[in-house]
Every structure is written in structure tokens, then in C-alpha cells.
Coordinates of N, CA and C in Angstrom, one line a residue:
X18 N 0.8 -1.2 0.0 CA 0.0 0.0 0.0 C 0.9 1.3 0.0
X19 N 2.0 1.2 0.8 CA 2.9 2.3 0.8 C 3.4 2.6 -0.6
X20 N 3.7 1.5 -1.4 CA 4.2 1.8 -2.7 C 3.2 2.5 -3.6
X21 N 1.9 2.2 -3.4 CA 0.9 2.9 -4.2 C 0.8 4.4 -3.8
X22 N 0.9 4.6 -2.5 CA 0.9 6.0 -2.0 C 2.1 6.8 -2.5
X23 N 3.2 6.0 -2.5 CA 4.4 6.7 -3.0 C 4.4 7.1 -4.5
X24 N 3.7 6.3 -5.3 CA 3.7 6.5 -6.7 C 3.2 7.9 -7.1
X25 N 2.0 8.4 -6.6 CA 1.6 9.7 -6.9 C 2.6 10.8 -6.5
X26 N 3.2 10.6 -5.4 CA 4.2 11.6 -5.0 C 5.4 11.6 -5.9
X27 N 5.9 10.4 -6.4 CA 7.0 10.4 -7.4 C 6.6 11.0 -8.7
X28 N 5.3 10.7 -9.1 CA 4.8 11.3 -10.4 C 4.7 12.8 -10.3
X29 N 4.2 13.3 -9.2 CA 4.1 14.7 -9.0 C 5.5 15.4 -9.0
X30 N 6.5 14.7 -8.4 CA 7.8 15.3 -8.4 C 8.4 15.3 -9.8
X31 N 8.1 14.3 -10.6 CA 8.7 14.2 -11.9 C 8.0 15.3 -12.8
X32 N 6.7 15.5 -12.7 CA 6.0 16.5 -13.5 C 6.5 17.9 -13.1
X33 N 6.8 18.1 -11.8 CA 7.3 19.4 -11.3 C 8.6 19.7 -11.9
X34 N 9.5 18.7 -12.0 CA 10.8 18.9 -12.6 C 10.7 19.2 -14.1
X35 N 9.8 18.5 -14.8 CA 9.6 18.7 -16.2 C 9.2 20.1 -16.5
X36 N 8.1 20.5 -15.8 CA 7.6 21.9 -16.0 C 8.5 23.0 -15.6
X37 N 9.4 22.7 -14.7 CA 10.4 23.7 -14.2 C 11.6 23.9 -15.2
X38 N 11.8 22.9 -16.1 CA 12.9 23.0 -17.0 C 12.7 24.2 -18.0
X39 N 13.7 25.0 -18.3 CA 13.6 26.1 -19.2 C 13.3 25.7 -20.6
X40 N 12.5 26.4 -21.3 CA 12.1 26.1 -22.7 C 13.3 26.4 -23.5
X41 N 13.5 25.6 -24.6 CA 14.6 25.8 -25.5 C 14.5 27.1 -26.3
X42 N 15.6 27.8 -26.3 CA 15.6 29.1 -27.0 C 15.8 28.9 -28.5
X43 N 15.8 30.0 -29.3 CA 15.9 29.8 -30.7 C 17.1 29.1 -31.2
X44 N 18.3 29.5 -30.5 CA 19.5 28.8 -30.9 C 19.5 27.3 -30.6
X45 N 18.9 27.0 -29.4 CA 18.8 25.6 -29.1 C 17.9 24.8 -30.0
X46 N 16.8 25.5 -30.4 CA 15.8 24.9 -31.3 C 16.5 24.6 -32.6
X47 N 17.3 25.6 -33.1 CA 17.9 25.4 -34.4 C 19.0 24.2 -34.3
X48 N 19.5 24.0 -33.1 CA 20.5 23.0 -33.0 C 19.9 21.6 -32.8
X49 N 18.6 21.5 -32.7 CA 18.0 20.1 -32.6 C 18.4 19.3 -33.7
X50 N 18.8 18.1 -33.5 CA 19.2 17.1 -34.5 C 20.6 17.3 -35.0
X51 N 21.3 18.3 -34.4 CA 22.8 18.6 -34.7 C 23.6 18.3 -33.5
X52 N 24.7 17.7 -33.8 CA 25.7 17.4 -32.7 C 26.2 18.7 -32.1
X53 N 26.1 18.9 -30.8 CA 26.6 20.1 -30.2 C 27.9 19.8 -29.6
X54 N 28.9 20.5 -30.0 CA 30.3 20.3 -29.5 C 31.0 21.6 -29.4
X55 N 31.9 21.7 -28.4 CA 32.7 22.9 -28.3 C 33.9 22.9 -29.3
X56 N 34.1 21.8 -29.9 CA 35.2 21.6 -30.8 C 34.7 21.2 -32.2
X57 N 35.1 21.9 -33.2 CA 34.7 21.6 -34.6 C 36.0 21.2 -35.3
X58 N 35.8 20.5 -36.4 CA 37.0 20.1 -37.2 C 36.8 20.6 -38.7
X59 N 38.0 20.8 -39.3 CA 38.0 21.2 -40.7 C 39.1 20.5 -41.4
X60 N 38.9 20.1 -42.7 CA 40.0 19.5 -43.5 C 40.6 20.7 -44.3
X61 N 41.8 21.2 -43.8 CA 42.4 22.3 -44.4 C 42.8 22.1 -45.8
X62 N 43.3 21.0 -46.2 CA 43.7 20.7 -47.6 C 42.4 20.8 -48.5
X63 N 41.4 20.1 -48.1 CA 40.2 20.1 -48.9 C 39.5 21.4 -49.0
X64 N 39.6 22.1 -47.9 CA 39.0 23.5 -47.8 C 39.7 24.4 -48.8
X65 N 41.0 24.3 -49.0 CA 41.7 25.1 -50.0 C 41.4 24.6 -51.4
X66 N 41.5 23.3 -51.5 CA 41.5 22.7 -52.9 C 40.1 22.7 -53.5
X67 N 39.0 22.8 -52.7 CA 37.7 22.7 -53.3 C 36.9 24.0 -53.3
X68 N 37.5 25.0 -52.8 CA 36.9 26.3 -52.9 C 37.2 26.9 -54.3
X69 N 36.3 27.9 -54.7 CA 36.6 28.6 -56.0 C 37.9 29.3 -55.8
X70 N 38.2 29.9 -54.7 CA 39.4 30.6 -54.4 C 40.6 29.7 -54.6
X71 N 40.6 28.6 -53.9 CA 41.8 27.6 -54.0 C 41.9 27.1 -55.4
X72 N 40.8 26.7 -56.1 CA 40.9 26.2 -57.4 C 41.5 27.2 -58.4
X73 N 41.1 28.4 -58.3 CA 41.7 29.5 -59.1 C 43.2 29.6 -58.9
X74 N 43.6 29.7 -57.6 CA 45.0 29.8 -57.3 C 45.8 28.6 -57.8
X75 N 45.2 27.4 -57.6 CA 45.9 26.2 -58.1 C 46.1 26.2 -59.6
X76 N 45.1 26.6 -60.3 CA 45.2 26.7 -61.8 C 46.3 27.6 -62.2
X77 N 46.4 28.8 -61.6 CA 47.4 29.8 -62.0 C 48.8 29.2 -61.6
X78 N 48.9 28.6 -60.5 CA 50.2 28.1 -60.1 C 50.6 26.9 -60.9
X79 N 49.7 26.1 -61.3 CA 50.0 24.9 -62.2 C 50.5 25.4 -63.5
X80 N 49.8 26.5 -64.0 CA 50.2 27.1 -65.3 C 51.6 27.6 -65.2
X81 N 51.9 28.3 -64.1 CA 53.3 28.9 -63.9 C 54.3 27.7 -63.8
X82 N 53.9 26.7 -63.1 CA 54.8 25.5 -62.9 C 55.1 24.8 -64.2
X83 N 54.1 24.7 -65.0 CA 54.2 24.0 -66.3 C 55.1 24.9 -67.2
X84 N 54.9 26.2 -67.2 CA 55.8 27.1 -68.0 C 57.2 27.0 -67.6
X85 N 57.4 27.0 -66.3 CA 58.8 26.9 -65.8 C 59.5 25.6 -66.2
X86 N 58.7 24.5 -66.1 CA 59.2 23.2 -66.4 C 59.6 23.1 -67.9
X87 N 58.7 23.7 -68.8 CA 59.0 23.8 -70.2 C 60.3 24.6 -70.5
X88 N 60.4 25.7 -69.8 CA 61.7 26.5 -69.9 C 62.9 25.7 -69.5
X89 N 62.8 25.0 -68.4 CA 63.9 24.2 -67.9 C 64.3 23.1 -68.9
X90 N 63.3 22.5 -69.5 CA 63.7 21.4 -70.5 C 64.3 22.1 -71.7
X91 N 63.9 23.2 -72.1 CA 64.5 23.9 -73.2 C 66.0 24.3 -72.9
X92 N 66.2 24.8 -71.7 CA 67.6 25.1 -71.3 C 68.5 23.9 -71.2
X93 N 67.9 22.8 -70.7 CA 68.7 21.5 -70.6 C 69.1 21.0 -71.9
X94 N 68.1 21.1 -72.9 CA 68.4 20.6 -74.3 C 69.5 21.5 -74.9
X95 N 69.5 22.8 -74.7 CA 70.5 23.7 -75.2 C 71.8 23.4 -74.6
X96 N 71.9 23.1 -73.3 CA 73.2 22.8 -72.7 C 73.7 21.5 -73.2
X97 N 72.9 20.5 -73.4 CA 73.3 19.2 -73.9 C 73.9 19.4 -75.3
X98 N 73.3 20.2 -76.1 CA 73.8 20.4 -77.4 C 75.1 21.2 -77.4
X99 N 75.2 22.1 -76.5 CA 76.5 22.9 -76.3 C 77.6 22.0 -75.8
X100 N 77.3 21.1 -74.9 CA 78.3 20.2 -74.4 C 78.8 19.2 -75.5
X101 N 77.9 18.7 -76.4 CA 78.3 17.9 -77.5 C 79.2 18.6 -78.4
X102 N 78.9 19.9 -78.7 CA 79.8 20.7 -79.6 C 81.1 20.9 -79.0
X103 N 81.1 21.1 -77.7 CA 82.4 21.3 -77.0 C 83.3 20.1 -77.0
X104 N 82.6 18.9 -76.8 CA 83.3 17.7 -76.8 C 84.0 17.4 -78.2
X105 N 83.2 17.8 -79.3 CA 83.7 17.6 -80.6 C 84.9 18.5 -80.9
X106 N 84.9 19.7 -80.3 CA 86.0 20.6 -80.5 C 87.3 20.2 -79.8
X107 N 87.2 19.3 -78.9 CA 88.3 19.0 -78.0 C 89.5 18.5 -78.8
X108 N 89.3 17.8 -79.9 CA 90.3 17.2 -80.7 C 91.1 18.2 -81.5
X109 N 90.4 19.4 -81.8 CA 91.0 20.4 -82.7 C 91.5 21.6 -81.9
X110 N 91.3 21.7 -80.6 CA 91.7 22.8 -79.9 C 92.9 22.6 -79.0
X111 N 93.7 23.6 -78.8 CA 94.8 23.5 -77.9 C 94.2 23.2 -76.5
X112 N 95.0 22.5 -75.6 CA 94.5 22.1 -74.3 C 94.1 23.4 -73.5
X113 N 94.9 24.4 -73.5 CA 94.5 25.6 -72.8 C 93.2 26.3 -73.3
X114 N 93.1 26.3 -74.6 CA 91.9 26.9 -75.2 C 90.7 26.1 -74.8
X115 N 90.8 24.7 -74.8 CA 89.7 23.9 -74.5 C 89.3 24.1 -73.0
X116 N 90.3 24.2 -72.1 CA 90.1 24.3 -70.7 C 89.3 25.6 -70.4
X117 N 89.7 26.7 -71.2 CA 89.0 28.0 -71.0 C 87.5 27.8 -71.4
X118 N 87.2 27.1 -72.6 CA 85.9 26.9 -73.0 C 85.1 26.0 -72.0
X119 N 85.8 25.0 -71.5 CA 85.1 24.1 -70.6 C 84.8 24.8 -69.2
X120 N 85.7 25.7 -68.8 CA 85.5 26.5 -67.6 C 84.3 27.4 -67.8
X121 N 84.2 28.1 -68.9 CA 83.1 29.0 -69.2 C 81.8 28.2 -69.3
X122 N 81.8 27.1 -69.8 CA 80.6 26.3 -69.9 C 80.2 25.8 -68.5
X123 N 81.1 25.4 -67.7 CA 80.8 25.0 -66.4 C 80.2 26.2 -65.6
X124 N 80.7 27.4 -65.7 CA 80.2 28.5 -65.0 C 78.8 28.9 -65.5
X125 N 78.6 28.7 -66.8 CA 77.2 28.9 -67.4 C 76.2 27.9 -66.8
X126 N 76.6 26.6 -66.7 CA 75.7 25.6 -66.1 C 75.4 25.9 -64.7
X127 N 76.4 26.3 -63.9 CA 76.2 26.6 -62.5 C 75.3 27.8 -62.3
X128 N 75.4 28.9 -63.2 CA 74.6 30.0 -63.1 C 73.2 29.7 -63.4
X129 N 73.0 28.9 -64.5 CA 71.6 28.5 -64.9 C 71.0 27.6 -63.8
X130 N 71.8 26.8 -63.1 CA 71.2 25.9 -62.1 C 70.7 26.8 -60.9
X131 N 71.5 27.8 -60.6 CA 71.1 28.7 -59.5 C 69.9 29.5 -59.9
X132 N 69.8 29.9 -61.1 CA 68.6 30.6 -61.6 C 67.4 29.8 -61.5
X133 N 67.5 28.5 -61.9 CA 66.4 27.5 -61.8 C 65.9 27.3 -60.4
X134 N 66.9 27.1 -59.5 CA 66.6 26.9 -58.1 C 65.9 28.1 -57.5
X135 N 66.4 29.3 -57.9 CA 65.7 30.6 -57.4 C 64.3 30.6 -57.9
X136 N 64.1 30.3 -59.2 CA 62.7 30.3 -59.7 C 61.8 29.3 -59.0
X137 N 62.3 28.1 -58.7 CA 61.5 27.1 -58.0 C 61.2 27.6 -56.6
X138 N 62.2 28.2 -55.9 CA 61.9 28.7 -54.6 C 60.9 29.8 -54.6
X139 N 60.9 30.7 -55.6 CA 59.9 31.7 -55.8 C 58.6 31.2 -56.0
X140 N 58.5 30.1 -56.8 CA 57.2 29.5 -57.0 C 56.6 28.9 -55.7
X141 N 57.5 28.3 -54.9 CA 57.0 27.7 -53.6 C 56.6 28.8 -52.7
X142 N 57.2 30.0 -52.7 CA 56.8 31.1 -51.9 C 55.4 31.6 -52.4
X143 N 55.2 31.6 -53.7 CA 53.9 32.0 -54.2 C 52.8 31.1 -53.7
X144 N 53.1 29.8 -53.7 CA 52.1 28.8 -53.2 C 51.8 29.1 -51.8
X145 N 52.9 29.3 -51.0 CA 52.7 29.5 -49.5 C 51.9 30.8 -49.3
X146 N 52.3 31.8 -50.0 CA 51.6 33.1 -49.9 C 50.2 33.1 -50.2
X147 N 49.9 32.3 -51.3 CA 48.5 32.2 -51.7 C 47.6 31.5 -50.7
X148 N 48.2 30.4 -50.1 CA 47.5 29.7 -49.1 C 47.3 30.5 -47.9
X149 N 48.4 31.3 -47.5 CA 48.3 32.1 -46.3 C 47.2 33.2 -46.5
X150 N 47.1 33.8 -47.7 CA 46.1 34.8 -48.0 C 44.7 34.2 -47.9
X151 N 44.6 33.0 -48.4 CA 43.3 32.3 -48.3 C 42.8 32.1 -46.9
X152 N 43.7 31.5 -46.1 CA 43.3 31.2 -44.7 C 43.2 32.5 -43.9
X153 N 43.9 33.5 -44.2 CA 43.6 34.8 -43.6 C 42.2 35.3 -43.9
X154 N 41.9 35.2 -45.2 CA 40.6 35.7 -45.6 C 39.4 34.9 -45.1
X155 N 39.6 33.6 -45.0 CA 38.5 32.7 -44.6 C 38.4 32.7 -43.1
X156 N 39.3 33.3 -42.3 CA 39.3 33.3 -40.9 C 38.0 33.8 -40.3
X157 N 37.6 35.0 -40.7 CA 36.3 35.5 -40.2 C 35.1 34.7 -40.5
X158 N 35.1 34.0 -41.7 CA 34.0 33.1 -42.1 C 34.0 31.9 -41.1
X159 N 35.1 31.4 -40.8 CA 35.2 30.2 -39.9 C 34.8 30.7 -38.5
X160 N 35.2 31.9 -38.1 CA 34.8 32.4 -36.8 C 33.3 32.6 -36.7
X161 N 32.6 33.0 -37.8 CA 31.2 33.0 -37.7 C 30.5 31.7 -37.5
X162 N 31.1 30.7 -38.2 CA 30.6 29.3 -38.0 C 30.8 28.8 -36.6
X163 N 31.9 29.1 -36.0 CA 32.2 28.8 -34.6 C 31.2 29.4 -33.7
X164 N 30.9 30.6 -33.9 CA 29.9 31.3 -33.0 C 28.5 30.7 -33.2
X165 N 28.2 30.5 -34.4 CA 26.8 29.9 -34.7 C 26.6 28.5 -34.1
X166 N 27.7 27.8 -34.1 CA 27.6 26.4 -33.6 C 27.8 26.4 -32.0
X167 N 28.1 27.5 -31.4 CA 28.3 27.6 -30.0 C 29.6 26.8 -29.6
X168 N 30.6 26.8 -30.5 CA 31.8 26.1 -30.3 C 32.9 27.1 -29.8
X169 N 34.1 26.7 -29.5 CA 35.1 27.6 -29.0 C 36.4 27.5 -29.9
X170 N 36.6 26.4 -30.6 CA 37.8 26.3 -31.5 C 37.5 25.3 -32.6
X171 N 38.4 25.4 -33.6 CA 38.4 24.4 -34.7 C 39.8 23.7 -34.8
X172 N 39.8 22.4 -35.0 CA 41.0 21.7 -35.1 C 41.1 21.1 -36.5
X173 N 42.3 20.9 -36.9 CA 42.6 20.3 -38.2 C 42.1 18.8 -38.1
X174 N 41.3 18.4 -39.1 CA 40.7 17.1 -39.0 C 41.8 16.0 -39.0
X175 N 42.9 16.3 -39.6 CA 44.0 15.3 -39.7 C 44.6 14.9 -38.4
X176 N 44.4 15.8 -37.4 CA 44.9 15.6 -36.0 C 43.9 14.8 -35.2
X177 N 42.7 14.5 -35.8 CA 41.6 13.8 -35.0 C 41.5 12.4 -35.5
X178 N 41.6 11.5 -34.5 CA 41.5 10.0 -34.8 C 40.0 9.6 -35.2
X179 N 39.1 10.1 -34.4 CA 37.7 9.8 -34.6 C 36.8 10.9 -34.0
X180 N 35.7 11.2 -34.8 CA 34.8 12.3 -34.4 C 33.5 12.1 -35.0
X181 N 32.5 12.7 -34.4 CA 31.1 12.7 -35.0 C 31.1 13.4 -36.3
X182 N 30.4 12.9 -37.3 CA 30.4 13.5 -38.6 C 30.0 15.0 -38.6
X183 N 29.0 15.4 -37.7 CA 28.5 16.7 -37.8 C 29.3 17.8 -37.2
X184 N 30.5 17.4 -36.6 CA 31.3 18.4 -36.1 C 32.3 18.9 -37.1
X185 N 32.4 18.2 -38.3 CA 33.2 18.6 -39.4 C 32.5 19.7 -40.2
X186 N 33.1 20.9 -40.4 CA 32.4 22.0 -41.0 C 33.0 22.3 -42.4
X187 N 33.8 21.4 -43.0 CA 34.5 21.6 -44.2 C 33.5 22.0 -45.3
X188 N 32.5 21.2 -45.5 CA 31.5 21.5 -46.6 C 30.9 22.8 -46.4
X189 N 30.5 23.1 -45.2 CA 29.8 24.4 -44.9 C 30.8 25.6 -45.2
X190 N 32.1 25.4 -44.8 CA 33.0 26.4 -45.0 C 33.3 26.7 -46.4
X191 N 33.4 25.6 -47.2 CA 33.6 25.7 -48.7 C 32.5 26.5 -49.3
X192 N 31.2 26.2 -48.9 CA 30.1 26.9 -49.5 C 30.1 28.3 -49.1
X193 N 30.4 28.7 -47.9 CA 30.4 30.1 -47.5 C 31.6 30.8 -48.1
X194 N 32.7 30.2 -48.3 CA 33.9 30.8 -48.9 C 33.5 31.2 -50.4
X195 N 32.9 30.3 -51.1 CA 32.5 30.5 -52.5 C 31.5 31.7 -52.5
X196 N 30.6 31.8 -51.5 CA 29.6 32.8 -51.5 C 30.2 34.2 -51.2
X197 N 31.1 34.2 -50.3 CA 31.7 35.5 -49.8 C 32.9 35.9 -50.5
X198 N 33.8 35.0 -50.8 CA 35.1 35.3 -51.4 C 35.2 35.1 -52.9
X199 N 34.3 34.2 -53.4 CA 34.4 33.8 -54.8 C 35.7 33.2 -55.1
X200 N 36.3 33.5 -56.3 CA 37.6 33.0 -56.6 C 38.8 33.8 -56.0
X201 N 38.5 34.8 -55.3 CA 39.5 35.5 -54.6 C 40.2 36.6 -55.4
X202 N 39.8 36.8 -56.6 CA 40.6 37.8 -57.5 C 40.5 39.2 -56.9
X203 N 39.4 39.5 -56.2 CA 39.3 40.8 -55.7 C 39.8 41.0 -54.2
X204 N 40.2 39.9 -53.6 CA 40.6 39.9 -52.2 C 42.0 39.4 -52.0
X205 N 42.8 39.2 -53.0 CA 44.1 38.7 -52.9 C 45.0 39.6 -52.0
X206 N 44.8 40.9 -52.2 CA 45.6 41.9 -51.5 C 44.7 42.8 -50.7
X207 N 45.1 43.2 -49.5 CA 44.3 44.1 -48.7 C 44.2 45.4 -49.4
X208 N 43.1 46.1 -49.2 CA 43.0 47.4 -49.9 C 44.0 48.4 -49.4
X209 N 44.4 48.3 -48.1 CA 45.4 49.3 -47.6 C 46.5 48.5 -47.0
X210 N 47.6 48.3 -47.8 CA 48.7 47.5 -47.4 C 49.4 48.0 -46.1
X211 N 49.3 49.4 -45.9 CA 50.0 49.9 -44.7 C 49.2 49.6 -43.4
X212 N 47.9 49.4 -43.6 CA 47.1 49.1 -42.4 C 46.1 48.0 -42.8
X213 N 46.6 46.7 -42.9 CA 45.8 45.6 -43.3 C 44.6 45.4 -42.3
X214 N 43.5 44.9 -42.9 CA 42.4 44.6 -42.0 C 42.8 43.5 -41.0
X215 N 42.5 43.6 -39.8 CA 42.8 42.5 -38.8 C 41.9 41.3 -39.1
X216 N 42.5 40.2 -39.3 CA 41.7 38.9 -39.6 C 42.3 37.9 -38.7
X217 N 41.5 36.9 -38.4 CA 41.9 35.8 -37.5 C 42.4 34.6 -38.3
X218 N 43.6 34.2 -38.2 CA 44.1 33.0 -38.9 C 43.3 31.8 -38.4
X219 N 43.4 30.7 -39.2 CA 42.6 29.5 -39.0 C 42.9 28.9 -37.6
X220 N 44.1 29.0 -37.2 CA 44.5 28.3 -35.9 C 44.1 29.1 -34.7
X221 N 43.6 30.3 -34.8 CA 43.2 31.1 -33.7 C 41.9 31.8 -33.9
X222 N 40.9 31.1 -34.3 CA 39.6 31.6 -34.5 C 39.1 32.2 -33.1
X223 N 38.6 33.4 -33.1 CA 38.1 33.9 -31.8 C 36.9 33.1 -31.2
X224 N 36.9 33.0 -29.9 CA 35.8 32.3 -29.3 C 34.6 33.2 -29.3
X225 N 33.4 32.7 -29.1 CA 32.2 33.5 -29.0 C 32.4 34.6 -27.9
X226 N 31.9 35.8 -28.2 CA 32.0 36.9 -27.3 C 31.2 36.6 -26.0
X227 N 31.8 37.0 -24.9 CA 31.2 36.7 -23.6 C 30.2 37.9 -23.3
X228 N 28.9 37.5 -23.1 CA 27.9 38.5 -22.9 C 28.3 39.4 -21.7
X229 N 28.0 40.7 -21.8 CA 28.4 41.6 -20.7 C 27.1 41.9 -19.9
X230 N 27.3 42.1 -18.6 CA 26.2 42.3 -17.7 C 25.7 43.7 -17.9
X231 N 24.4 43.9 -17.4 CA 23.8 45.2 -17.5 C 24.5 46.2 -16.6

């Protein structure tokens, strides 16, 4: 009998707890069905490679790389031909004259090699600069996603062994980048180089602002 008397009291307590719970706000309602996590992930490589911005940059850099490779092959072919001619002249030239020609040829080869190495280093810098520009420009976009999701930071997905699928924002970030930045032709350089706009790099997206008291 005590059990039956205890049941209404337990039910009343349960109903009291249910009705005392706060109703879900708009942000919570929008989050229904979505994994809520303070940590989000992004695939940096895919983010760059699949945005209109990254694809445009890659096309331009690939064209520059192909042109440089073609020029290198042309130089190599010319050097091989010059070396064959020099070898053929060896039988008809005085030893000292041949040594002078051989020395000049070697200096030419070394100079061209340094020139090619400098060109390759310059191309690598262009790639790094283009990627840095992209991640600088997409920083505020990622920061917006962080705040909308109620998260506090984004990690590179490559550093994560296992995670829920919905915490990865790569597809959303790609779509927003295309909508806001396009192919990046108009945003490659800040409008005022002396005072560039402050942007948050990918690795330090600002946390949501803390509400201030009245």
C-alpha cells in the first residue's frame, strides 16, 4: 500500500521537474538534430582545394609551374647540345683553349642551375603566400561558423582520430567561402597595405564573445 501511496508523490515530483525546465531558446531549437560540440574540425587541404578561391590559385600556379618546367627542359636541351659541340672541338683545340671553354661552360651551367633553383623557390613562396592569404581571408568566415555552432575552437581534421560527422564543417566552410570570397581575385591583397584589416588565422579563431552584464 505504501508503494501505491508513494507513486503519486513520485509522479508529482517528476512533473514538477519537467515543467520547471527552461524552454529551448531559438539557438537551441535550431540545434535540434545537430551534434553540439565545443570543438569543430575542418579539412584544411580540402578546404583550400575545393573552394573557388583555391581552385583558381591552383590553376594559376600549375600554369606557372608548367611554363617553368618547359623552360627548364629547353635550357637543358640547349646545354646538352652545347656540351656535345664542346666535346667535338676537343680534338681540334689547344688544351689551354679547351680548358677555357670548358670552364666558361661550367660557369654557365652553375649560373643556370642557381637561376632555376631561385625560380623554384619563388614558385614555392607564391604557393605558400596564396594559401596564407586564403586562410587569412576565410578566418572571419570560420569564426562566424564557430559562434553559430556555439563552439570555441576548430581543429585540423588530420589531427583527429575519430569524431562525430556533424562536427566537421569543411563542406559548410567551402560553400560560405564561395559565396563570400568567390575565386579571390578581388581579395588577394588588402585594400590598404599599410594598415591591413585585422583577420583571425585559422588556428586562432576567436571564441564567441562573452555577454556583458547590465
